[in-house]
PDB file of C-alpha atoms and ligand atoms in Angstrom:
ATOM      1  CA  MET A   1     -26.053 -25.536  -8.373  1.00 34.00           C
ATOM      2  CA  GLY A   2     -25.790 -24.840 -12.095  1.00 36.00           C
ATOM      3  CA  LEU A   3     -24.667 -21.520 -13.473  1.00 40.00           C
ATOM      4  CA  ILE A   4     -28.063 -20.709 -14.986  1.00 40.00           C
ATOM      5  CA  ARG A   5     -30.638 -19.632 -12.436  1.00 40.00           C
ATOM      6  CA  LYS A   6     -34.357 -19.568 -12.971  1.00 41.00           C
ATOM      7  CA  ALA A   7     -35.707 -16.017 -12.933  1.00 41.00           C
ATOM      8  CA  ASN A   8     -37.773 -16.595  -9.783  1.00 44.00           C
ATOM      9  CA  GLU A   9     -34.725 -17.669  -7.764  1.00 48.00           C
ATOM     10  CA  ASP A  10     -33.489 -14.107  -7.771  1.00 47.00           C
ATOM     11  CA  PRO A  11     -36.572 -11.914  -7.562  1.00 49.00           C
ATOM     12  CA  ILE A  12     -34.809  -8.682  -6.589  1.00 51.00           C
ATOM     13  CA  GLY A  13     -32.065  -9.054  -9.143  1.00 54.00           C
ATOM     14  CA  TYR A  14     -29.279  -9.320  -6.565  1.00 59.00           C
ATOM     15  CA  THR A  15     -27.115 -12.394  -6.693  1.00 66.00           C
ATOM     16  CA  PRO A  16     -24.123 -12.279  -4.369  1.00 70.00           C
ATOM     17  CA  ALA A  17     -20.893 -13.371  -5.981  1.00 75.00           C
ATOM     18  CA  PRO A  18     -19.937 -16.940  -5.085  1.00 80.00           C
ATOM     19  CA  MET A  19     -17.949 -17.152  -1.832  1.00 80.00           C
ATOM     20  CA  CYS A  20     -14.712 -17.917  -3.686  1.00 75.00           C
ATOM     21  CA  ALA A  21     -14.923 -14.753  -5.812  1.00 88.00           C
ATOM     22  CA  ARG A  22     -15.485 -12.354  -2.929  1.00 95.00           C
ATOM     23  CA  LEU A  23     -12.795 -10.202  -1.350  1.00 98.00           C
ATOM     24  CA  HIS A  24     -12.087 -11.523   2.144  1.00 98.00           C
ATOM     25  CA  ASP A  25     -10.175  -9.594   4.815  1.00 98.00           C
ATOM     26  CA  LEU A  26     -10.262 -11.781   7.904  1.00 98.00           C
ATOM     27  CA  HIS A  27      -8.116  -9.818  10.384  1.00 98.00           C
ATOM     28  CA  SER A  28      -8.803  -6.249  11.518  1.00 98.00           C
ATOM     29  CA  HIS A  29      -8.900  -4.038  14.620  1.00 98.00           C
ATOM     30  CA  SER A  30     -11.175  -1.276  15.919  1.00 98.00           C
ATOM     31  CA  THR A  31     -11.148   1.121  18.889  1.00 98.00           C
ATOM     32  CA  ALA A  32     -12.386  -1.809  21.004  1.00 98.00           C
ATOM     33  CA  SER A  33      -8.654  -2.712  21.107  1.00 98.00           C
ATOM     34  CA  ASP A  34      -5.734  -0.934  19.424  1.00 98.00           C
ATOM     35  CA  GLY A  35      -7.348   0.163  16.140  1.00 98.00           C
ATOM     36  CA  THR A  36      -8.070   3.834  15.478  1.00 98.00           C
ATOM     37  CA  LEU A  37     -11.500   3.510  13.791  1.00 98.00           C
ATOM     38  CA  ALA A  38     -14.715   2.766  15.676  1.00 98.00           C
ATOM     39  CA  PRO A  39     -16.284  -0.554  14.612  1.00 98.00           C
ATOM     40  CA  SER A  40     -18.894   1.170  12.419  1.00 98.00           C
ATOM     41  CA  GLU A  41     -16.232   3.408  10.824  1.00 98.00           C
ATOM     42  CA  LEU A  42     -14.087   0.354  10.139  1.00 98.00           C
ATOM     43  CA  VAL A  43     -16.972  -1.342   8.329  1.00 98.00           C
ATOM     44  CA  ALA A  44     -17.704   1.804   6.279  1.00 98.00           C
ATOM     45  CA  HIS A  45     -14.018   1.942   5.350  1.00 98.00           C
ATOM     46  CA  ALA A  46     -14.066  -1.750   4.345  1.00 98.00           C
ATOM     47  CA  SER A  47     -17.101  -1.192   2.186  1.00 98.00           C
ATOM     48  CA  VAL A  48     -15.393   1.652   0.292  1.00 97.00           C
ATOM     49  CA  ALA A  49     -12.313  -0.568  -0.106  1.00 97.00           C
ATOM     50  CA  GLY A  50     -14.447  -3.233  -1.829  1.00 97.00           C
ATOM     51  CA  VAL A  51     -14.236  -5.825   0.948  1.00 98.00           C
ATOM     52  CA  ASP A  52     -17.132  -8.308   0.783  1.00 98.00           C
ATOM     53  CA  VAL A  53     -16.331 -10.349   3.902  1.00 98.00           C
ATOM     54  CA  LEU A  54     -14.659  -8.653   6.883  1.00 98.00           C
ATOM     55  CA  ALA A  55     -13.632 -10.234  10.189  1.00 98.00           C
ATOM     56  CA  LEU A  56     -13.338  -7.978  13.223  1.00 98.00           C
ATOM     57  CA  THR A  57     -10.620  -9.549  15.388  1.00 99.00           C
ATOM     58  CA  ASP A  58      -9.822  -7.182  18.234  1.00 98.00           C
ATOM     59  CA  HIS A  59      -7.239  -8.211  20.835  1.00 98.00           C
ATOM     60  CA  ASP A  60      -8.851 -10.195  23.665  1.00 98.00           C
ATOM     61  CA  THR A  61     -12.326  -8.661  23.305  1.00 98.00           C
ATOM     62  CA  THR A  62     -15.492  -9.094  21.265  1.00 98.00           C
ATOM     63  CA  ALA A  63     -16.841  -5.710  22.424  1.00 98.00           C
ATOM     64  CA  GLY A  64     -16.878  -4.207  18.910  1.00 98.00           C
ATOM     65  CA  VAL A  65     -18.621  -7.077  17.135  1.00 98.00           C
ATOM     66  CA  GLU A  66     -22.223  -6.020  17.697  1.00 98.00           C
ATOM     67  CA  GLU A  67     -21.738  -2.475  16.390  1.00 98.00           C
ATOM     68  CA  ALA A  68     -19.735  -3.796  13.423  1.00 98.00           C
ATOM     69  CA  GLY A  69     -22.470  -6.328  12.623  1.00 98.00           C
ATOM     70  CA  ARG A  70     -25.137  -3.628  12.508  1.00 98.00           C
ATOM     71  CA  ALA A  71     -22.972  -1.437  10.264  1.00 98.00           C
ATOM     72  CA  ALA A  72     -22.262  -4.391   7.984  1.00 98.00           C
ATOM     73  CA  GLN A  73     -25.990  -4.912   7.418  1.00 98.00           C
ATOM     74  CA  GLU A  74     -26.325  -1.272   6.376  1.00 98.00           C
ATOM     75  CA  HIS A  75     -23.373  -1.509   3.993  1.00 98.00           C
ATOM     76  CA  GLY A  76     -24.311  -4.909   2.556  1.00 97.00           C
ATOM     77  CA  LEU A  77     -21.150  -6.719   3.529  1.00 97.00           C
ATOM     78  CA  LEU A  78     -20.686  -9.825   5.629  1.00 98.00           C
ATOM     79  CA  LEU A  79     -19.191  -9.332   9.094  1.00 98.00           C
ATOM     80  CA  VAL A  80     -17.418 -12.330  10.549  1.00 98.00           C
ATOM     81  CA  PRO A  81     -17.457 -12.113  14.371  1.00 98.00           C
ATOM     82  CA  GLY A  82     -13.968 -12.776  15.665  1.00 98.00           C
ATOM     83  CA  VAL A  83     -11.278 -12.063  18.223  1.00 98.00           C
ATOM     84  CA  GLU A  84      -7.460 -12.248  18.347  1.00 99.00           C
ATOM     85  CA  VAL A  85      -6.537 -14.204  21.466  1.00 99.00           C
ATOM     86  CA  SER A  86      -3.157 -13.637  23.156  1.00 99.00           C
ATOM     87  CA  VAL A  87      -1.430 -16.952  23.890  1.00 99.00           C
ATOM     88  CA  THR A  88       1.813 -17.879  25.631  1.00 98.00           C
ATOM     89  CA  TRP A  89       3.466 -20.868  23.995  1.00 98.00           C
ATOM     90  CA  GLN A  90       6.944 -22.042  25.006  1.00 98.00           C
ATOM     91  CA  GLY A  91       7.641 -18.657  26.586  1.00 96.00           C
ATOM     92  CA  ARG A  92       6.638 -16.654  23.508  1.00 97.00           C
ATOM     93  CA  THR A  93       3.546 -14.657  22.661  1.00 98.00           C
ATOM     94  CA  ILE A  94       1.523 -16.181  19.828  1.00 98.00           C
ATOM     95  CA  HIS A  95      -1.745 -14.802  18.482  1.00 99.00           C
ATOM     96  CA  VAL A  96      -4.679 -17.092  17.695  1.00 99.00           C
ATOM     97  CA  LEU A  97      -7.614 -15.740  15.712  1.00 99.00           C
ATOM     98  CA  ALA A  98     -11.145 -16.906  16.263  1.00 98.00           C
ATOM     99  CA  LEU A  99     -13.417 -16.639  13.231  1.00 98.00           C
ATOM    100  CA  ARG A 100     -17.202 -17.065  12.976  1.00 98.00           C
ATOM    101  CA  LEU A 101     -17.959 -16.937  16.693  1.00 98.00           C
ATOM    102  CA  ASP A 102     -21.469 -17.478  17.975  1.00 95.00           C
ATOM    103  CA  SER A 103     -22.458 -14.859  20.503  1.00 85.00           C
ATOM    104  CA  GLY A 104     -22.669 -15.550  24.201  1.00 85.00           C
ATOM    105  CA  SER A 105     -20.104 -18.261  24.995  1.00 94.00           C
ATOM    106  CA  ALA A 106     -19.441 -18.008  28.729  1.00 96.00           C
ATOM    107  CA  ALA A 107     -16.179 -19.969  28.444  1.00 97.00           C
ATOM    108  CA  LEU A 108     -14.794 -17.586  25.814  1.00 98.00           C
ATOM    109  CA  GLU A 109     -15.990 -14.406  27.535  1.00 98.00           C
ATOM    110  CA  GLU A 110     -14.601 -15.534  30.917  1.00 98.00           C
ATOM    111  CA  GLY A 111     -11.301 -16.485  29.312  1.00 98.00           C
ATOM    112  CA  LEU A 112     -11.024 -13.132  27.548  1.00 98.00           C
ATOM    113  CA  ALA A 113     -11.937 -11.291  30.771  1.00 98.00           C
ATOM    114  CA  ARG A 114      -9.002 -13.024  32.476  1.00 98.00           C
ATOM    115  CA  LEU A 115      -6.641 -11.878  29.701  1.00 98.00           C
ATOM    116  CA  ARG A 116      -7.936  -8.311  29.971  1.00 98.00           C
ATOM    117  CA  ALA A 117      -7.381  -8.397  33.748  1.00 98.00           C
ATOM    118  CA  PHE A 118      -3.771  -9.392  33.082  1.00 98.00           C
ATOM    119  CA  ARG A 119      -3.549  -6.551  30.534  1.00 98.00           C
ATOM    120  CA  ASP A 120      -4.757  -4.049  33.147  1.00 97.00           C
ATOM    121  CA  TRP A 121      -2.120  -5.198  35.634  1.00 98.00           C
ATOM    122  CA  ARG A 122       0.545  -5.266  32.904  1.00 98.00           C
ATOM    123  CA  ALA A 123      -0.313  -1.702  31.852  1.00 98.00           C
ATOM    124  CA  GLU A 124       0.287  -0.442  35.393  1.00 98.00           C
ATOM    125  CA  GLU A 125       3.517  -2.452  35.565  1.00 98.00           C
ATOM    126  CA  ILE A 126       4.724  -1.000  32.229  1.00 98.00           C
ATOM    127  CA  GLY A 127       3.918   2.438  33.656  1.00 98.00           C
ATOM    128  CA  ARG A 128       5.956   1.718  36.817  1.00 98.00           C
ATOM    129  CA  ARG A 129       8.919   0.456  34.806  1.00 98.00           C
ATOM    130  CA  LEU A 130       8.899   3.470  32.490  1.00 98.00           C
ATOM    131  CA  GLU A 131       8.599   5.744  35.517  1.00 97.00           C
ATOM    132  CA  LYS A 132      11.883   4.313  36.816  1.00 96.00           C
ATOM    133  CA  GLN A 133      13.434   5.379  33.510  1.00 93.00           C
ATOM    134  CA  GLY A 134      12.255   8.933  34.086  1.00 94.00           C
ATOM    135  CA  ILE A 135       9.141   8.721  31.884  1.00 96.00           C
ATOM    136  CA  ALA A 136       6.247   9.885  34.035  1.00 95.00           C
ATOM    137  CA  GLY A 137       2.528   9.449  33.446  1.00 97.00           C
ATOM    138  CA  ALA A 138       2.746   6.717  30.796  1.00 98.00           C
ATOM    139  CA  PHE A 139       0.088   4.505  32.376  1.00 98.00           C
ATOM    140  CA  ALA A 140      -2.440   7.351  32.626  1.00 98.00           C
ATOM    141  CA  GLY A 141      -1.497   8.497  29.120  1.00 98.00           C
ATOM    142  CA  ALA A 142      -1.931   5.069  27.545  1.00 98.00           C
ATOM    143  CA  ARG A 143      -5.172   4.515  29.472  1.00 97.00           C
ATOM    144  CA  ARG A 144      -6.512   7.819  28.101  1.00 97.00           C
ATOM    145  CA  LEU A 145      -5.623   6.844  24.533  1.00 97.00           C
ATOM    146  CA  ALA A 146      -7.470   3.511  24.848  1.00 97.00           C
ATOM    147  CA  PRO A 147     -11.148   4.224  24.224  1.00 93.00           C
ATOM    148  CA  GLY A 148     -12.255   0.625  24.700  1.00 94.00           C
ATOM    149  CA  PRO A 149     -11.797  -2.221  27.165  1.00 95.00           C
ATOM    150  CA  VAL A 150      -8.231  -3.105  26.098  1.00 98.00           C
ATOM    151  CA  VAL A 151      -4.988  -1.301  26.932  1.00 97.00           C
ATOM    152  CA  SER A 152      -2.346  -2.409  24.488  1.00 98.00           C
ATOM    153  CA  ARG A 153       1.348  -1.693  24.120  1.00 98.00           C
ATOM    154  CA  THR A 154       0.255   0.218  21.009  1.00 98.00           C
ATOM    155  CA  HIS A 155      -1.412   2.820  23.270  1.00 98.00           C
ATOM    156  CA  PHE A 156       1.826   3.223  25.229  1.00 98.00           C
ATOM    157  CA  ALA A 157       3.696   3.608  21.951  1.00 98.00           C
ATOM    158  CA  ARG A 158       1.309   6.320  20.721  1.00 97.00           C
ATOM    159  CA  TYR A 159       1.595   8.155  24.048  1.00 98.00           C
ATOM    160  CA  LEU A 160       5.407   8.060  24.011  1.00 98.00           C
ATOM    161  CA  VAL A 161       5.430   9.410  20.442  1.00 97.00           C
ATOM    162  CA  GLN A 162       3.143  12.262  21.575  1.00 97.00           C
ATOM    163  CA  GLN A 163       5.601  12.946  24.400  1.00 96.00           C
ATOM    164  CA  GLY A 164       8.471  13.150  21.918  1.00 97.00           C
ATOM    165  CA  LYS A 165      10.244  10.077  23.336  1.00 96.00           C
ATOM    166  CA  ALA A 166      10.592   8.547  19.862  1.00 97.00           C
ATOM    167  CA  ALA A 167       9.877   9.469  16.253  1.00 97.00           C
ATOM    168  CA  ASN A 168       7.221   6.833  15.649  1.00 96.00           C
ATOM    169  CA  VAL A 169       5.439   3.792  17.086  1.00 96.00           C
ATOM    170  CA  ARG A 170       7.932   1.327  15.643  1.00 96.00           C
ATOM    171  CA  GLU A 171      10.804   3.144  17.341  1.00 97.00           C
ATOM    172  CA  VAL A 172       8.996   3.077  20.701  1.00 98.00           C
ATOM    173  CA  PHE A 173       8.630  -0.697  20.414  1.00 98.00           C
ATOM    174  CA  ARG A 174      12.275  -1.071  19.475  1.00 98.00           C
ATOM    175  CA  HIS A 175      13.623   1.061  22.332  1.00 97.00           C
ATOM    176  CA  PHE A 176      11.129   0.530  25.145  1.00 98.00           C
ATOM    177  CA  LEU A 177       8.547  -2.226  24.755  1.00 98.00           C
ATOM    178  CA  VAL A 178      10.233  -5.415  23.568  1.00 97.00           C
ATOM    179  CA  ARG A 179      12.287  -8.041  25.410  1.00 96.00           C
ATOM    180  CA  ASN A 180      15.373  -6.631  27.188  1.00 96.00           C
ATOM    181  CA  LYS A 181      14.005  -3.068  27.005  1.00 97.00           C
ATOM    182  CA  PRO A 182      12.925  -1.039  30.054  1.00 96.00           C
ATOM    183  CA  GLY A 183       9.151  -1.158  29.549  1.00 97.00           C
ATOM    184  CA  TYR A 184       8.940  -4.858  28.685  1.00 98.00           C
ATOM    185  CA  VAL A 185       6.735  -7.070  30.849  1.00 98.00           C
ATOM    186  CA  PRO A 186       6.594 -10.762  29.884  1.00 97.00           C
ATOM    187  CA  GLY A 187       3.133 -11.977  28.836  1.00 97.00           C
ATOM    188  CA  ARG A 188       1.142 -14.422  30.928  1.00 98.00           C
ATOM    189  CA  TRP A 189      -1.575 -15.167  28.425  1.00 98.00           C
ATOM    190  CA  ALA A 190      -3.764 -18.208  27.684  1.00 98.00           C
ATOM    191  CA  SER A 191      -2.256 -21.604  26.880  1.00 98.00           C
ATOM    192  CA  LEU A 192      -2.718 -22.809  23.310  1.00 98.00           C
ATOM    193  CA  GLU A 193      -5.105 -25.478  24.526  1.00 98.00           C
ATOM    194  CA  GLU A 194      -7.206 -23.000  26.513  1.00 98.00           C
ATOM    195  CA  ALA A 195      -7.468 -20.524  23.639  1.00 98.00           C
ATOM    196  CA  VAL A 196      -8.518 -23.145  21.087  1.00 98.00           C
ATOM    197  CA  GLY A 197     -10.918 -24.676  23.639  1.00 98.00           C
ATOM    198  CA  TRP A 198     -12.650 -21.327  24.254  1.00 98.00           C
ATOM    199  CA  ILE A 199     -12.926 -20.694  20.518  1.00 98.00           C
ATOM    200  CA  LYS A 200     -14.425 -24.120  19.843  1.00 98.00           C
ATOM    201  CA  ASN A 201     -16.802 -23.665  22.759  1.00 97.00           C
ATOM    202  CA  ALA A 202     -18.023 -20.499  21.043  1.00 98.00           C
ATOM    203  CA  GLY A 203     -18.572 -22.370  17.758  1.00 97.00           C
ATOM    204  CA  GLY A 204     -15.637 -20.602  16.110  1.00 98.00           C
ATOM    205  CA  GLN A 205     -12.722 -21.656  13.947  1.00 98.00           C
ATOM    206  CA  ALA A 206      -9.235 -21.188  15.426  1.00 98.00           C
ATOM    207  CA  VAL A 207      -6.526 -19.815  13.125  1.00 99.00           C
ATOM    208  CA  VAL A 208      -2.843 -19.079  13.899  1.00 99.00           C
ATOM    209  CA  ALA A 209      -2.284 -15.370  13.178  1.00 99.00           C
ATOM    210  CA  HIS A 210       0.720 -14.140  11.121  1.00 98.00           C
ATOM    211  CA  PRO A 211       2.850 -17.277  11.740  1.00 98.00           C
ATOM    212  CA  ALA A 212       5.887 -15.933   9.883  1.00 98.00           C
ATOM    213  CA  ARG A 213       6.168 -13.018  12.313  1.00 98.00           C
ATOM    214  CA  TYR A 214       7.287 -15.172  15.229  1.00 98.00           C
ATOM    215  CA  ARG A 215      10.650 -15.848  13.602  1.00 95.00           C
ATOM    216  CA  LEU A 216      10.514 -19.532  14.571  1.00 98.00           C
ATOM    217  CA  THR A 217      12.754 -22.073  12.890  1.00 97.00           C
ATOM    218  CA  ALA A 218      10.875 -24.276  10.412  1.00 97.00           C
ATOM    219  CA  GLY A 219      11.058 -27.154  12.900  1.00 98.00           C
ATOM    220  CA  LYS A 220       9.690 -25.102  15.791  1.00 98.00           C
ATOM    221  CA  LEU A 221       6.897 -23.717  13.600  1.00 98.00           C
ATOM    222  CA  ARG A 222       5.938 -27.274  12.609  1.00 98.00           C
ATOM    223  CA  THR A 223       5.792 -28.204  16.299  1.00 98.00           C
ATOM    224  CA  LEU A 224       3.522 -25.225  17.006  1.00 98.00           C
ATOM    225  CA  LEU A 225       1.224 -26.017  14.086  1.00 98.00           C
ATOM    226  CA  HIS A 226       0.961 -29.714  14.958  1.00 98.00           C
ATOM    227  CA  GLU A 227       0.181 -28.916  18.607  1.00 98.00           C
ATOM    228  CA  PHE A 228      -2.368 -26.365  17.447  1.00 99.00           C
ATOM    229  CA  ALA A 229      -4.059 -28.904  15.162  1.00 98.00           C
ATOM    230  CA  GLU A 230      -4.095 -31.481  17.979  1.00 98.00           C
ATOM    231  CA  CYS A 231      -5.910 -28.967  20.191  1.00 98.00           C
ATOM    232  CA  GLY A 232      -8.552 -28.554  17.466  1.00 98.00           C
ATOM    233  CA  GLY A 233      -7.190 -25.555  15.548  1.00 98.00           C
ATOM    234  CA  VAL A 234      -8.174 -25.621  11.875  1.00 98.00           C
ATOM    235  CA  GLY A 235      -6.376 -22.832  10.043  1.00 98.00           C
ATOM    236  CA  MET A 236      -3.407 -20.492   9.739  1.00 99.00           C
ATOM    237  CA  GLU A 237      -2.893 -17.128   8.105  1.00 98.00           C
ATOM    238  CA  VAL A 238      -1.007 -17.626   4.876  1.00 98.00           C
ATOM    239  CA  VAL A 239      -1.510 -14.126   3.525  1.00 98.00           C
ATOM    240  CA  SER A 240      -1.085 -11.374   6.142  1.00 98.00           C
ATOM    241  CA  GLY A 241      -0.300  -7.674   6.201  1.00 97.00           C
ATOM    242  CA  SER A 242       2.860  -8.622   8.060  1.00 94.00           C
ATOM    243  CA  HIS A 243       3.960 -11.365   5.615  1.00 98.00           C
ATOM    244  CA  SER A 244       6.113 -10.886   2.541  1.00 97.00           C
ATOM    245  CA  ALA A 245       5.265 -12.739  -0.688  1.00 97.00           C
ATOM    246  CA  GLY A 246       7.994 -15.231   0.230  1.00 97.00           C
ATOM    247  CA  ASP A 247       6.499 -15.709   3.699  1.00 98.00           C
ATOM    248  CA  ALA A 248       3.115 -16.442   2.078  1.00 98.00           C
ATOM    249  CA  ARG A 249       4.615 -19.137  -0.154  1.00 98.00           C
ATOM    250  CA  ALA A 250       6.438 -20.725   2.786  1.00 98.00           C
ATOM    251  CA  MET A 251       3.308 -20.589   4.983  1.00 98.00           C
ATOM    252  CA  ALA A 252       1.206 -22.103   2.167  1.00 98.00           C
ATOM    253  CA  GLU A 253       3.556 -25.070   2.155  1.00 98.00           C
ATOM    254  CA  HIS A 254       3.335 -25.439   5.952  1.00 98.00           C
ATOM    255  CA  ALA A 255      -0.478 -25.283   5.775  1.00 98.00           C
ATOM    256  CA  ARG A 256      -0.569 -27.941   3.076  1.00 98.00           C
ATOM    257  CA  ARG A 257       1.756 -30.283   4.985  1.00 97.00           C
ATOM    258  CA  VAL A 258       0.045 -29.945   8.346  1.00 98.00           C
ATOM    259  CA  GLY A 259      -3.406 -30.023   6.770  1.00 98.00           C
ATOM    260  CA  LEU A 260      -4.529 -26.581   7.943  1.00 98.00           C
ATOM    261  CA  LEU A 261      -6.920 -24.320   6.044  1.00 98.00           C
ATOM    262  CA  ALA A 262      -5.506 -21.036   4.727  1.00 98.00           C
ATOM    263  CA  SER A 263      -6.693 -17.620   5.867  1.00 98.00           C
ATOM    264  CA  SER A 264      -5.978 -14.127   4.639  1.00 98.00           C
ATOM    265  CA  GLY A 265      -6.111 -10.818   6.507  1.00 98.00           C
ATOM    266  CA  SER A 266      -4.562  -7.368   6.450  1.00 98.00           C
ATOM    267  CA  ASP A 267      -4.259  -6.900  10.250  1.00 98.00           C
ATOM    268  CA  PHE A 268      -5.514  -3.365   9.624  1.00 98.00           C
ATOM    269  CA  HIS A 269      -5.317  -1.010  12.635  1.00 98.00           C
ATOM    270  CA  GLY A 270      -6.184   2.303  10.954  1.00 98.00           C
ATOM    271  CA  PRO A 271      -5.827   4.481   7.854  1.00 97.00           C
ATOM    272  CA  GLU A 272      -2.527   5.891   9.145  1.00 93.00           C
ATOM    273  CA  GLN A 273      -0.857   2.570   8.240  1.00 93.00           C
ATOM    274  CA  ALA A 274      -1.270   3.381   4.527  1.00 91.00           C
ATOM    275  CA  PRO A 275       0.300   2.647   2.160  1.00 92.00           C
ATOM    276  CA  TRP A 276       1.834  -0.409   3.850  1.00 93.00           C
ATOM    277  CA  ILE A 277      -1.365  -1.893   5.216  1.00 96.00           C
ATOM    278  CA  ARG A 278      -4.791  -1.259   3.699  1.00 96.00           C
ATOM    279  CA  LEU A 279      -8.145  -2.857   4.460  1.00 98.00           C
ATOM    280  CA  GLY A 280      -8.742  -5.450   1.770  1.00 97.00           C
ATOM    281  CA  GLY A 281      -5.133  -5.038   0.664  1.00 95.00           C
ATOM    282  CA  VAL A 282      -4.448  -8.747   0.684  1.00 96.00           C
ATOM    283  CA  ALA A 283      -2.807 -10.766  -2.083  1.00 96.00           C
ATOM    284  CA  GLU A 284      -4.469 -13.890  -3.451  1.00 96.00           C
ATOM    285  CA  LEU A 285      -3.708 -17.123  -1.650  1.00 97.00           C
ATOM    286  CA  PRO A 286      -0.911 -19.104  -3.319  1.00 97.00           C
ATOM    287  CA  GLN A 287      -1.833 -22.193  -5.339  1.00 94.00           C
ATOM    288  CA  GLY A 288      -2.385 -25.373  -3.371  1.00 93.00           C
ATOM    289  CA  CYS A 289      -4.093 -23.756  -0.360  1.00 96.00           C
ATOM    290  CA  THR A 290      -7.601 -24.546   0.763  1.00 97.00           C
ATOM    291  CA  PRO A 291      -9.235 -21.213   1.705  1.00 98.00           C
ATOM    292  CA  ILE A 292     -10.911 -21.344   5.109  1.00 98.00           C
ATOM    293  CA  TRP A 293     -14.002 -19.719   3.550  1.00 98.00           C
ATOM    294  CA  GLU A 294     -14.410 -22.429   0.889  1.00 96.00           C
ATOM    295  CA  ALA A 295     -16.806 -24.336   3.150  1.00 93.00           C
ATOM    296  CA  TRP A 296     -18.657 -21.204   4.335  1.00 96.00           C
ATOM    297  CA  ASN A 297     -22.112 -20.645   2.934  1.00 81.00           C
ATOM    298  CA  GLY A 298     -23.904 -17.362   2.537  1.00 61.00           C
TER     299      GLY A 298
HETATM  300  P1  LIG B   1      -0.018  -6.171  23.129  1.00 94.74           P
HETATM  301  O1  LIG B   1      -0.991  -7.221  22.684  1.00 94.74           O
HETATM  302  O2  LIG B   1      -0.649  -5.106  23.994  1.00 94.74           O
HETATM  303  O3  LIG B   1       1.236  -6.723  23.715  1.00 94.74           O
HETATM  304  O4  LIG B   1       0.403  -5.357  21.834  1.00 94.74           O
HETATM  305  C1  LIG B   1       0.644  -6.030  20.634  1.00 94.74           C
HETATM  306  C2  LIG B   1       0.345  -5.084  19.480  1.00 94.74           C
HETATM  307  O5  LIG B   1       1.370  -4.133  19.363  1.00 94.74           O
HETATM  308  C3  LIG B   1       0.302  -5.799  18.152  1.00 94.74           C
HETATM  309  O6  LIG B   1      -0.971  -6.291  17.902  1.00 94.74           O
HETATM  310  C4  LIG B   1       0.645  -4.689  17.192  1.00 94.74           C
HETATM  311  O7  LIG B   1      -0.507  -3.949  16.886  1.00 94.74           O
HETATM  312  C5  LIG B   1       1.576  -3.810  17.985  1.00 94.74           C
HETATM  313  N1  LIG B   1       3.004  -4.050  17.705  1.00 94.74           N
HETATM  314  C6  LIG B   1       3.767  -5.084  18.123  1.00 94.74           C
HETATM  315  N2  LIG B   1       5.039  -4.940  17.698  1.00 94.74           N
HETATM  316  C7  LIG B   1       5.077  -3.791  17.001  1.00 94.74           C
HETATM  317  C8  LIG B   1       6.118  -3.075  16.327  1.00 94.74           C
HETATM  318  N3  LIG B   1       7.369  -3.533  16.272  1.00 94.74           N
HETATM  319  N4  LIG B   1       5.779  -1.922  15.704  1.00 94.74           N
HETATM  320  C9  LIG B   1       4.525  -1.448  15.753  1.00 94.74           C
HETATM  321  N5  LIG B   1       3.516  -2.064  16.373  1.00 94.74           N
HETATM  322  C10 LIG B   1       3.782  -3.226  17.006  1.00 94.74           C
HETATM  323 MN1  LIG B   2      -2.552  -4.757  17.472  1.00 94.74          MN
HETATM  324 MN1  LIG B   3      -1.316 -10.103  16.135  1.00 94.74          MN
HETATM  325 MN1  LIG B   4      -3.978  -8.249  14.807  1.00 94.74          MN
END
C-alpha cells in the first residue's frame, strides 16, 4: 500500500501506526500466575506506558487472557493471547512462550492442566521440605498469596519475605528455592516437543523465552535452538527484561544463524519491579533481526 491514502479509506480519521512502528511488549504476567496486577489492571498499565501490542504470557495458564482481551478493546491496544509453558530439556527448566493463540485448543489446555497438577503437587512438596527446615506453614502461605490457578515459587518467595526469612524475593530464591537448597524440587514439566506441539495445535507461534538466562554454553544453546526449530518453534526472545545489551546482541546472532524470528518482551510481573523492569521498557531489536511481528497484520 502506498503512503498516501484516499480520504474514504480512513473515515473516522484513525489510522493505526504500521505494525513495525508500534511498541511491542510480548511477555508479561498477571495474577493468573505470579504477576501482581489483575489482567485488566495490567492492560491499563500497558496503555499508560504507551504499549501498542501486549502479550499476556502467564505461566502454564491462559486464564487471564479473556479479561485482558476485553480490557484491551476498551483501551485501544492489541492483546496477543499467550502463555509461558514450563519445559524440561536435558534436565533443565526452559520456558517456551506461545504467542497469538486461538482460543479453545483441547491439546493445549489439557497439557497446561497437567503442568498445573504437577505445580500443585510440587507446592505441597516445597512446603514439606521447608517444614523440615523449621519453616512452618509455607504451603498454606504461598497458596493464599496465589489468587489464580497457578502456585509459583514466586509466591513462596513473597511469603518467606513476609515471614522475615529473607530481605527480598531474590534472596529467598538464592537461599531456599534453587538447586541444592532446602526448598528445591526438580521440575517435571513438558518436553520441548510436547510444548511446541500444543502451541502449534492452538494456532500459536512458539518462542524460546529469555534464552540468555539459562547460562548455556554457546554450543548447548545452539543445540537447544536447533531442536526447537525442528519441533516447529519459530522464534526466540532477543530483547528481554532479563537480558543485558550484550545478551541481546549475542541472541540476535543466534537467531540469525538458526533462522529464528526475534521477539521482545519485558517479562513484567508488577510495578514493584521498577525501575529495573517496566512494561514496554524494551530496547529496540538489534540490526539484522527479523521481528516476529513483521508478518502480523492488524
Ligand atoms: P516456577 O515457574 O514456579 O518455578 O517459578 C519461576 C518464576 O520464579 C520465574 O518466572 C520468575 O518469576 C521467578 N524467579 C525465578 N528465579 C528468580 C530469582 N532468582 N529472583 C526472583 N525471581 C525469580
Ligand atoms: Mn514468573
Ligand atoms: Mn520465564
Ligand atoms: Mn515470564
